Every structure is written in C-alpha cells, then in structure tokens.
mmCIF file of N, CA and C in Angstrom:
data_model
loop_
_atom_site.group_PDB
_atom_site.id
_atom_site.type_symbol
_atom_site.label_atom_id
_atom_site.label_comp_id
_atom_site.label_asym_id
_atom_site.label_seq_id
_atom_site.Cartn_x
_atom_site.Cartn_y
_atom_site.Cartn_z
ATOM 1 N N MET A 156 10.022 90.091 -98.309
ATOM 2 C CA MET A 156 11.035 89.136 -97.903
ATOM 3 C C MET A 156 12.185 89.829 -97.159
ATOM 4 N N LYS A 157 12.575 90.995 -97.703
ATOM 5 C CA LYS A 157 13.669 91.726 -97.075
ATOM 6 C C LYS A 157 13.284 92.147 -95.648
ATOM 7 N N ALA A 158 12.051 92.570 -95.456
ATOM 8 C CA ALA A 158 11.587 92.971 -94.126
ATOM 9 C C ALA A 158 11.608 91.784 -93.177
ATOM 10 N N LEU A 159 11.254 90.604 -93.683
ATOM 11 C CA LEU A 159 11.261 89.397 -92.859
ATOM 12 C C LEU A 159 12.683 89.057 -92.425
ATOM 13 N N MET A 160 13.637 89.186 -93.343
ATOM 14 C CA MET A 160 15.037 88.898 -93.014
ATOM 15 C C MET A 160 15.555 89.875 -91.957
ATOM 16 N N VAL A 161 15.188 91.138 -92.077
ATOM 17 C CA VAL A 161 15.601 92.132 -91.087
ATOM 18 C C VAL A 161 15.001 91.780 -89.734
ATOM 19 N N LEU A 162 13.725 91.417 -89.721
ATOM 20 C CA LEU A 162 13.048 91.056 -88.491
ATOM 21 C C LEU A 162 13.689 89.825 -87.839
ATOM 22 N N VAL A 163 13.993 88.812 -88.639
ATOM 23 C CA VAL A 163 14.636 87.606 -88.120
ATOM 24 C C VAL A 163 16.041 87.935 -87.602
ATOM 25 N N SER A 164 16.765 88.771 -88.317
ATOM 26 C CA SER A 164 18.108 89.157 -87.888
ATOM 27 C C SER A 164 18.065 89.877 -86.541
ATOM 28 N N VAL A 165 17.121 90.787 -86.384
ATOM 29 C CA VAL A 165 16.979 91.504 -85.121
ATOM 30 C C VAL A 165 16.630 90.524 -84.010
ATOM 31 N N TRP A 166 15.756 89.588 -84.271
ATOM 32 C CA TRP A 166 15.362 88.604 -83.266
ATOM 33 C C TRP A 166 16.550 87.736 -82.856
ATOM 34 N N VAL A 167 17.330 87.268 -83.831
ATOM 35 C CA VAL A 167 18.494 86.428 -83.547
ATOM 36 C C VAL A 167 19.538 87.219 -82.767
ATOM 37 N N LEU A 168 19.818 88.444 -83.212
ATOM 38 C CA LEU A 168 20.811 89.261 -82.523
ATOM 39 C C LEU A 168 20.382 89.630 -81.114
ATOM 40 N N SER A 169 19.102 89.847 -80.922
ATOM 41 C CA SER A 169 18.651 90.215 -79.576
ATOM 42 C C SER A 169 18.907 89.078 -78.597
ATOM 43 N N GLY A 170 18.865 87.858 -79.052
ATOM 44 C CA GLY A 170 19.172 86.721 -78.195
ATOM 45 C C GLY A 170 20.645 86.662 -77.842
ATOM 46 N N CYS A 171 21.500 87.160 -78.723
ATOM 47 C CA CYS A 171 22.942 87.140 -78.471
ATOM 48 C C CYS A 171 23.399 88.354 -77.676
ATOM 49 N N VAL A 172 22.818 89.494 -77.971
ATOM 50 C CA VAL A 172 23.266 90.731 -77.372
ATOM 51 C C VAL A 172 22.697 90.903 -75.969
ATOM 52 N N VAL A 173 21.444 90.600 -75.789
ATOM 53 C CA VAL A 173 20.818 90.773 -74.485
ATOM 54 C C VAL A 173 21.043 89.503 -73.683
ATOM 55 N N ALA A 174 22.045 89.560 -72.855
ATOM 56 C CA ALA A 174 22.390 88.404 -72.026
ATOM 57 C C ALA A 174 21.534 88.434 -70.766
ATOM 58 N N ASP A 175 21.920 87.685 -69.808
ATOM 59 C CA ASP A 175 21.219 87.617 -68.534
ATOM 60 C C ASP A 175 21.411 88.946 -67.809
ATOM 61 N N MET A 176 20.380 89.739 -67.775
ATOM 62 C CA MET A 176 20.477 91.074 -67.190
ATOM 63 C C MET A 176 20.068 91.099 -65.706
ATOM 64 N N ASP A 177 19.731 89.973 -65.135
ATOM 65 C CA ASP A 177 19.316 89.910 -63.738
ATOM 66 C C ASP A 177 20.550 89.987 -62.854
ATOM 67 N N SER A 178 20.800 91.167 -62.264
ATOM 68 C CA SER A 178 22.026 91.361 -61.474
ATOM 69 C C SER A 178 22.068 90.477 -60.236
ATOM 70 N N SER A 179 20.923 89.993 -59.778
ATOM 71 C CA SER A 179 20.938 89.136 -58.598
ATOM 72 C C SER A 179 21.574 87.779 -58.895
ATOM 73 N N ASN A 180 21.748 87.440 -60.168
ATOM 74 C CA ASN A 180 22.424 86.194 -60.533
ATOM 75 C C ASN A 180 23.919 86.263 -60.264
ATOM 76 N N TYR A 181 24.433 87.451 -59.977
ATOM 77 C CA TYR A 181 25.871 87.627 -59.812
ATOM 78 C C TYR A 181 26.252 87.993 -58.381
ATOM 79 N N LYS A 182 25.340 87.824 -57.437
ATOM 80 C CA LYS A 182 25.637 88.073 -56.031
ATOM 81 C C LYS A 182 26.045 86.748 -55.403
ATOM 82 N N TYR A 183 27.239 86.738 -54.846
ATOM 83 C CA TYR A 183 27.788 85.510 -54.283
ATOM 84 C C TYR A 183 27.844 85.577 -52.762
ATOM 85 N N VAL A 184 28.134 84.446 -52.175
ATOM 86 C CA VAL A 184 28.232 84.361 -50.714
ATOM 87 C C VAL A 184 29.313 85.308 -50.219
ATOM 88 N N PRO A 185 29.218 85.741 -48.959
ATOM 89 C CA PRO A 185 30.296 86.557 -48.390
ATOM 90 C C PRO A 185 31.608 85.771 -48.359
ATOM 91 N N TRP A 186 32.713 86.504 -48.404
ATOM 92 C CA TRP A 186 34.050 85.910 -48.438
ATOM 93 C C TRP A 186 34.261 84.877 -47.347
ATOM 94 N N ILE A 187 33.813 85.179 -46.136
ATOM 95 C CA ILE A 187 34.067 84.296 -44.994
ATOM 96 C C ILE A 187 33.500 82.897 -45.235
ATOM 97 N N GLN A 188 32.429 82.799 -46.005
ATOM 98 C CA GLN A 188 31.799 81.504 -46.259
ATOM 99 C C GLN A 188 32.607 80.621 -47.202
ATOM 100 N N LEU A 189 33.642 81.176 -47.824
ATOM 101 C CA LEU A 189 34.497 80.363 -48.688
ATOM 102 C C LEU A 189 35.334 79.380 -47.872
ATOM 103 N N PHE A 190 35.509 79.668 -46.581
ATOM 104 C CA PHE A 190 36.290 78.816 -45.687
ATOM 105 C C PHE A 190 35.342 77.833 -45.007
ATOM 106 N N GLN A 191 35.433 76.568 -45.372
ATOM 107 C CA GLN A 191 34.535 75.543 -44.836
ATOM 108 C C GLN A 191 35.344 74.334 -44.375
ATOM 109 N N LYS A 192 34.893 73.712 -43.315
ATOM 110 C CA LYS A 192 35.466 72.429 -42.907
ATOM 111 C C LYS A 192 34.839 71.379 -43.824
ATOM 112 N N PRO A 193 35.637 70.657 -44.595
ATOM 113 C CA PRO A 193 35.077 69.726 -45.592
ATOM 114 C C PRO A 193 34.159 68.661 -45.006
ATOM 115 N N ASP A 194 34.489 68.192 -43.836
ATOM 116 C CA ASP A 194 33.663 67.142 -43.236
ATOM 117 C C ASP A 194 32.442 67.710 -42.526
ATOM 118 N N ALA A 195 32.328 69.040 -42.485
ATOM 119 C CA ALA A 195 31.205 69.666 -41.783
ATOM 120 C C ALA A 195 30.617 70.802 -42.605
ATOM 121 N N SER A 196 30.708 70.714 -43.927
ATOM 122 C CA SER A 196 30.185 71.783 -44.771
ATOM 123 C C SER A 196 28.722 72.025 -44.438
ATOM 124 N N GLY A 197 28.423 73.274 -44.147
ATOM 125 C CA GLY A 197 27.085 73.626 -43.721
ATOM 126 C C GLY A 197 26.942 73.611 -42.219
ATOM 127 N N LYS A 198 27.891 72.981 -41.560
ATOM 128 C CA LYS A 198 27.878 72.923 -40.100
ATOM 129 C C LYS A 198 29.185 73.469 -39.542
ATOM 130 N N THR A 199 29.925 74.191 -40.370
ATOM 131 C CA THR A 199 31.167 74.798 -39.913
ATOM 132 C C THR A 199 30.844 75.729 -38.751
ATOM 133 N N ASN A 200 31.605 75.608 -37.682
ATOM 134 C CA ASN A 200 31.415 76.450 -36.508
ATOM 135 C C ASN A 200 31.871 77.867 -36.866
ATOM 136 N N VAL A 201 30.898 78.774 -37.034
ATOM 137 C CA VAL A 201 31.228 80.109 -37.519
ATOM 138 C C VAL A 201 32.055 80.908 -36.520
ATOM 139 N N GLN A 202 31.844 80.705 -35.230
ATOM 140 C CA GLN A 202 32.643 81.414 -34.223
ATOM 141 C C GLN A 202 34.085 80.909 -34.252
ATOM 142 N N GLN A 203 34.267 79.607 -34.374
ATOM 143 C CA GLN A 203 35.614 79.046 -34.443
ATOM 144 C C GLN A 203 36.308 79.499 -35.721
ATOM 145 N N ARG A 204 35.564 79.575 -36.819
ATOM 146 C CA ARG A 204 36.148 80.025 -38.084
ATOM 147 C C ARG A 204 36.657 81.458 -37.941
ATOM 148 N N LYS A 205 35.889 82.320 -37.287
ATOM 149 C CA LYS A 205 36.333 83.702 -37.063
ATOM 150 C C LYS A 205 37.601 83.719 -36.211
ATOM 151 N N ALA A 206 37.593 82.961 -35.133
ATOM 152 C CA ALA A 206 38.767 82.899 -34.258
ATOM 153 C C ALA A 206 39.980 82.398 -35.038
ATOM 154 N N ASP A 207 39.774 81.402 -35.897
ATOM 155 C CA ASP A 207 40.879 80.860 -36.695
ATOM 156 C C ASP A 207 41.387 81.892 -37.707
ATOM 157 N N LEU A 208 40.490 82.629 -38.326
ATOM 158 C CA LEU A 208 40.921 83.666 -39.276
ATOM 159 C C LEU A 208 41.740 84.739 -38.571
ATOM 160 N N TYR A 209 41.282 85.173 -37.404
ATOM 161 C CA TYR A 209 42.058 86.161 -36.645
ATOM 162 C C TYR A 209 43.419 85.578 -36.250
ATOM 163 N N ALA A 210 43.429 84.327 -35.787
ATOM 164 C CA ALA A 210 44.689 83.680 -35.392
ATOM 165 C C ALA A 210 45.631 83.522 -36.578
ATOM 166 N N CYS A 211 45.067 83.413 -37.769
ATOM 167 C CA CYS A 211 45.885 83.234 -38.978
ATOM 168 C C CYS A 211 46.388 84.559 -39.549
ATOM 169 N N GLY A 212 45.993 85.663 -38.936
ATOM 170 C CA GLY A 212 46.557 86.938 -39.376
ATOM 171 C C GLY A 212 45.586 87.961 -39.909
ATOM 172 N N VAL A 213 44.289 87.682 -39.892
ATOM 173 C CA VAL A 213 43.329 88.703 -40.305
ATOM 174 C C VAL A 213 43.341 89.805 -39.254
ATOM 175 N N ASN A 214 43.291 91.027 -39.706
ATOM 176 C CA ASN A 214 43.298 92.177 -38.811
ATOM 177 C C ASN A 214 42.227 91.999 -37.742
ATOM 178 N N PRO A 215 42.609 92.050 -36.462
ATOM 179 C CA PRO A 215 41.641 91.828 -35.384
ATOM 180 C C PRO A 215 40.517 92.866 -35.343
ATOM 181 N N ARG A 216 40.706 93.995 -36.019
ATOM 182 C CA ARG A 216 39.648 95.008 -36.083
ATOM 183 C C ARG A 216 38.691 94.757 -37.243
ATOM 184 N N ALA A 217 38.987 93.771 -38.072
ATOM 185 C CA ALA A 217 38.118 93.469 -39.221
ATOM 186 C C ALA A 217 36.800 92.892 -38.735
ATOM 187 N N ASN A 218 35.711 93.372 -39.299
ATOM 188 C CA ASN A 218 34.385 92.866 -38.964
ATOM 189 C C ASN A 218 34.052 91.726 -39.927
ATOM 190 N N LEU A 219 34.285 90.514 -39.484
ATOM 191 C CA LEU A 219 34.064 89.358 -40.349
ATOM 192 C C LEU A 219 32.581 89.076 -40.590
ATOM 193 N N ASP A 220 31.705 89.738 -39.839
ATOM 194 C CA ASP A 220 30.266 89.601 -40.070
ATOM 195 C C ASP A 220 29.777 90.529 -41.171
ATOM 196 N N ASP A 221 30.609 91.472 -41.566
ATOM 197 C CA ASP A 221 30.244 92.397 -42.636
ATOM 198 C C ASP A 221 30.300 91.647 -43.969
ATOM 199 N N PRO A 222 29.188 91.582 -44.699
ATOM 200 C CA PRO A 222 29.202 90.845 -45.969
ATOM 201 C C PRO A 222 30.178 91.408 -46.994
ATOM 202 N N LEU A 223 30.674 92.616 -46.790
ATOM 203 C CA LEU A 223 31.629 93.212 -47.725
ATOM 204 C C LEU A 223 33.085 92.927 -47.351
ATOM 205 N N TRP A 224 33.319 92.267 -46.182
ATOM 206 C CA TRP A 224 34.690 91.939 -45.796
ATOM 207 C C TRP A 224 35.284 90.962 -46.801
ATOM 208 N N SER A 225 36.557 91.148 -47.096
ATOM 209 C CA SER A 225 37.260 90.200 -47.968
ATOM 210 C C SER A 225 38.752 90.265 -47.691
ATOM 211 N N LEU A 226 39.457 89.273 -48.196
ATOM 212 C CA LEU A 226 40.920 89.278 -48.109
ATOM 213 C C LEU A 226 41.530 90.114 -49.233
ATOM 214 N N ASN A 227 40.719 90.629 -50.120
ATOM 215 C CA ASN A 227 41.233 91.339 -51.284
ATOM 216 C C ASN A 227 41.704 92.756 -50.995
ATOM 217 N N GLY A 228 41.381 93.289 -49.835
ATOM 218 C CA GLY A 228 41.788 94.651 -49.532
ATOM 219 C C GLY A 228 43.216 94.727 -49.036
ATOM 220 N N SER A 229 43.947 95.691 -49.554
ATOM 221 C CA SER A 229 45.312 95.875 -49.072
ATOM 222 C C SER A 229 45.316 96.985 -48.029
ATOM 223 N N TYR A 230 46.307 96.956 -47.169
ATOM 224 C CA TYR A 230 46.436 97.952 -46.111
ATOM 225 C C TYR A 230 47.163 99.173 -46.657
ATOM 226 N N PRO A 231 46.927 100.349 -46.069
ATOM 227 C CA PRO A 231 47.651 101.550 -46.509
ATOM 228 C C PRO A 231 49.158 101.331 -46.427
ATOM 229 N N GLY A 232 49.843 101.650 -47.497
ATOM 230 C CA GLY A 232 51.290 101.512 -47.542
ATOM 231 C C GLY A 232 51.784 100.105 -47.835
ATOM 232 N N GLU A 233 50.873 99.165 -47.951
ATOM 233 C CA GLU A 233 51.268 97.765 -48.212
ATOM 234 C C GLU A 233 51.599 97.605 -49.692
ATOM 235 N N THR A 234 52.748 97.001 -49.965
ATOM 236 C CA THR A 234 53.114 96.746 -51.358
ATOM 237 C C THR A 234 52.334 95.546 -51.886
ATOM 238 N N ASN A 235 52.338 95.386 -53.177
ATOM 239 C CA ASN A 235 51.668 94.244 -53.795
ATOM 240 C C ASN A 235 52.276 92.933 -53.299
ATOM 241 N N GLU A 236 53.585 92.891 -53.161
ATOM 242 C CA GLU A 236 54.269 91.693 -52.678
ATOM 243 C C GLU A 236 53.864 91.379 -51.234
ATOM 244 N N GLN A 237 53.761 92.411 -50.401
ATOM 245 C CA GLN A 237 53.341 92.215 -49.012
ATOM 246 C C GLN A 237 51.894 91.726 -48.942
ATOM 247 N N PHE A 238 51.047 92.292 -49.788
ATOM 248 C CA PHE A 238 49.653 91.882 -49.840
ATOM 249 C C PHE A 238 49.538 90.400 -50.213
ATOM 250 N N ILE A 239 50.266 89.998 -51.237
ATOM 251 C CA ILE A 239 50.228 88.600 -51.683
ATOM 252 C C ILE A 239 50.757 87.678 -50.586
ATOM 253 N N ALA A 240 51.851 88.069 -49.963
ATOM 254 C CA ALA A 240 52.429 87.249 -48.883
ATOM 255 C C ALA A 240 51.446 87.120 -47.719
ATOM 256 N N ARG A 241 50.780 88.206 -47.355
ATOM 257 C CA ARG A 241 49.832 88.183 -46.236
ATOM 258 C C ARG A 241 48.632 87.286 -46.553
ATOM 259 N N THR A 242 48.055 87.446 -47.734
ATOM 260 C CA THR A 242 46.884 86.631 -48.069
ATOM 261 C C THR A 242 47.265 85.155 -48.225
ATOM 262 N N ASN A 243 48.438 84.882 -48.794
ATOM 263 C CA ASN A 243 48.892 83.487 -48.900
ATOM 264 C C ASN A 243 49.097 82.878 -47.516
ATOM 265 N N LYS A 244 49.673 83.664 -46.588
ATOM 266 C CA LYS A 244 49.891 83.184 -45.219
ATOM 267 C C LYS A 244 48.562 82.829 -44.557
ATOM 268 N N ILE A 245 47.576 83.685 -44.714
ATOM 269 C CA ILE A 245 46.259 83.437 -44.112
ATOM 270 C C ILE A 245 45.631 82.192 -44.715
ATOM 271 N N GLN A 246 45.677 82.081 -46.030
ATOM 272 C CA GLN A 246 45.074 80.914 -46.691
ATOM 273 C C GLN A 246 45.807 79.631 -46.332
ATOM 274 N N ASP A 247 47.127 79.675 -46.287
ATOM 275 C CA ASP A 247 47.904 78.488 -45.897
ATOM 276 C C ASP A 247 47.588 78.085 -44.457
ATOM 277 N N CYS A 248 47.484 79.068 -43.588
ATOM 278 C CA CYS A 248 47.184 78.811 -42.182
ATOM 279 C C CYS A 248 45.793 78.180 -42.041
ATOM 280 N N MET A 249 44.809 78.714 -42.760
ATOM 281 C CA MET A 249 43.450 78.166 -42.679
ATOM 282 C C MET A 249 43.413 76.739 -43.240
ATOM 283 N N SER A 250 44.164 76.490 -44.294
ATOM 284 C CA SER A 250 44.251 75.128 -44.837
ATOM 285 C C SER A 250 44.872 74.193 -43.806
ATOM 286 N N ALA A 251 45.913 74.667 -43.130
ATOM 287 C CA ALA A 251 46.576 73.851 -42.101
ATOM 288 C C ALA A 251 45.631 73.557 -40.934
ATOM 289 N N LYS A 252 44.667 74.428 -40.706
ATOM 290 C CA LYS A 252 43.684 74.214 -39.646
ATOM 291 C C LYS A 252 42.532 73.322 -40.109
ATOM 292 N N GLY A 253 42.632 72.828 -41.356
ATOM 293 C CA GLY A 253 41.636 71.881 -41.843
ATOM 294 C C GLY A 253 40.516 72.465 -42.671
ATOM 295 N N TYR A 254 40.639 73.732 -43.056
ATOM 296 C CA TYR A 254 39.594 74.349 -43.864
ATOM 297 C C TYR A 254 39.871 74.129 -45.343
ATOM 298 N N LYS A 255 38.815 73.927 -46.094
ATOM 299 C CA LYS A 255 38.899 73.946 -47.550
ATOM 300 C C LYS A 255 38.498 75.352 -47.956
ATOM 301 N N ILE A 256 39.236 75.934 -48.874
ATOM 302 C CA ILE A 256 38.927 77.281 -49.332
ATOM 303 C C ILE A 256 38.320 77.157 -50.727
ATOM 304 N N TYR A 257 37.026 77.387 -50.781
ATOM 305 C CA TYR A 257 36.307 77.275 -52.041
ATOM 306 C C TYR A 257 36.437 78.559 -52.840
ATOM 307 N N ASP A 258 36.215 78.424 -54.130
ATOM 308 C CA ASP A 258 36.150 79.558 -55.030
ATOM 309 C C ASP A 258 34.688 79.999 -55.100
ATOM 310 N N PHE A 259 34.447 81.259 -55.386
ATOM 311 C CA PHE A 259 33.068 81.740 -55.488
ATOM 312 C C PHE A 259 32.260 80.909 -56.484
ATOM 313 N N SER A 260 32.887 80.499 -57.576
ATOM 314 C CA SER A 260 32.153 79.710 -58.576
ATOM 315 C C SER A 260 31.772 78.335 -58.029
ATOM 316 N N GLN A 261 32.556 77.801 -57.094
ATOM 317 C CA GLN A 261 32.216 76.513 -56.498
ATOM 318 C C GLN A 261 31.028 76.638 -55.545
ATOM 319 N N CYS A 262 30.891 77.806 -54.935
ATOM 320 C CA CYS A 262 29.783 78.037 -54.000
ATOM 321 C C CYS A 262 28.489 78.354 -54.742
ATOM 322 N N GLY A 263 28.640 78.952 -55.912
ATOM 323 C CA GLY A 263 27.470 79.337 -56.692
ATOM 324 C C GLY A 263 26.916 80.666 -56.229
ATOM 325 N N PRO A 264 26.121 81.312 -57.076
ATOM 326 C CA PRO A 264 25.511 82.573 -56.667
ATOM 327 C C PRO A 264 24.456 82.327 -55.591
ATOM 328 N N LEU A 265 24.118 83.358 -54.845
ATOM 329 C CA LEU A 265 23.119 83.231 -53.789
ATOM 330 C C LEU A 265 21.790 82.717 -54.334
ATOM 331 N N LYS A 266 21.527 83.061 -55.589
ATOM 332 C CA LYS A 266 20.263 82.678 -56.213
ATOM 333 C C LYS A 266 20.221 81.179 -56.551
ATOM 334 N N ALA A 267 21.377 80.573 -56.718
ATOM 335 C CA ALA A 267 21.454 79.149 -57.059
ATOM 336 C C ALA A 267 22.674 78.535 -56.385
ATOM 337 N N PRO A 268 22.670 78.453 -55.047
ATOM 338 C CA PRO A 268 23.841 77.935 -54.337
ATOM 339 C C PRO A 268 24.083 76.445 -54.612
ATOM 340 N N THR A 269 25.342 76.060 -54.519
ATOM 341 C CA THR A 269 25.717 74.658 -54.739
ATOM 342 C C THR A 269 25.567 73.831 -53.468
ATOM 343 N N GLY A 270 25.512 74.510 -52.325
ATOM 344 C CA GLY A 270 25.413 73.818 -51.055
ATOM 345 C C GLY A 270 26.764 73.620 -50.381
ATOM 346 N N LEU A 271 27.847 74.012 -51.023
ATOM 347 C CA LEU A 271 29.181 73.829 -50.439
ATOM 348 C C LEU A 271 29.537 74.897 -49.404
ATOM 349 N N CYS A 272 28.899 76.045 -49.481
ATOM 350 C CA CYS A 272 29.280 77.187 -48.631
ATOM 351 C C CYS A 272 28.049 77.811 -47.958
ATOM 352 N N PRO A 273 27.264 77.017 -47.256
ATOM 353 C CA PRO A 273 25.991 77.536 -46.756
ATOM 354 C C PRO A 273 26.067 78.446 -45.540
ATOM 355 N N ASN A 274 27.172 78.394 -44.806
ATOM 356 C CA ASN A 274 27.221 79.250 -43.610
ATOM 357 C C ASN A 274 28.554 79.962 -43.482
#
C-alpha cells in the first residue's frame, strides 16, 4: 500500500511540476505586428505601417523587418525617463494614425494565433 501511495504521489506531482515544456508555445509575433489598423486587421499595409513608425519617431536606421526589432531597446546614454517618453510618444503617435496596439497575449503565440495580428 505504501508503495502505491508513493507511486500515486509521484504521478500527481509530475503533472504539477512538469508544465508545458514545448518552447515553441512561447514564440510570439514580431513587435511590428502588434500595430494593426482595426478595420483592416490582417490587411494592414505593412509598408505604410513602417513609414508611420519611422514618422512617429522610430530610429530610421532600425530594421523593422528584423523579427527581433522592438520598442523595448533603449539607446546608449538614454535615461529610463527618456526611454519611457520616447516609447509613449511613438505609441501615442501610432494610435493617432489609427493603429490599435495589441498586446502579445492578444495576438497569441505563433503556434496558436488569435488572428488579430497576422501581418
């Protein structure tokens, strides 16, 4: 009986301890895809979106086609306050241009997209 209890305990704990180990479940869309025109989700003009991001203050040397690009990077010598002000300015500007800025969780992982951020 004691061996059975140990076996059941190990089985129960293994279900709690071993979570979803598939790392591909945690890969999300590139940052640029978070900016979508609500009335054209999935049909957002990607060239216009890039032009709008640059016009809103994204560094013109930034490669927006790079899947690793994000607004989270700070510039050398930039203070935390300057970083926050710059990213808020860009997001406010993109909102003013009619873009909805989705959260990664709203877009879903690449493995199970929600359909809100397809391009």
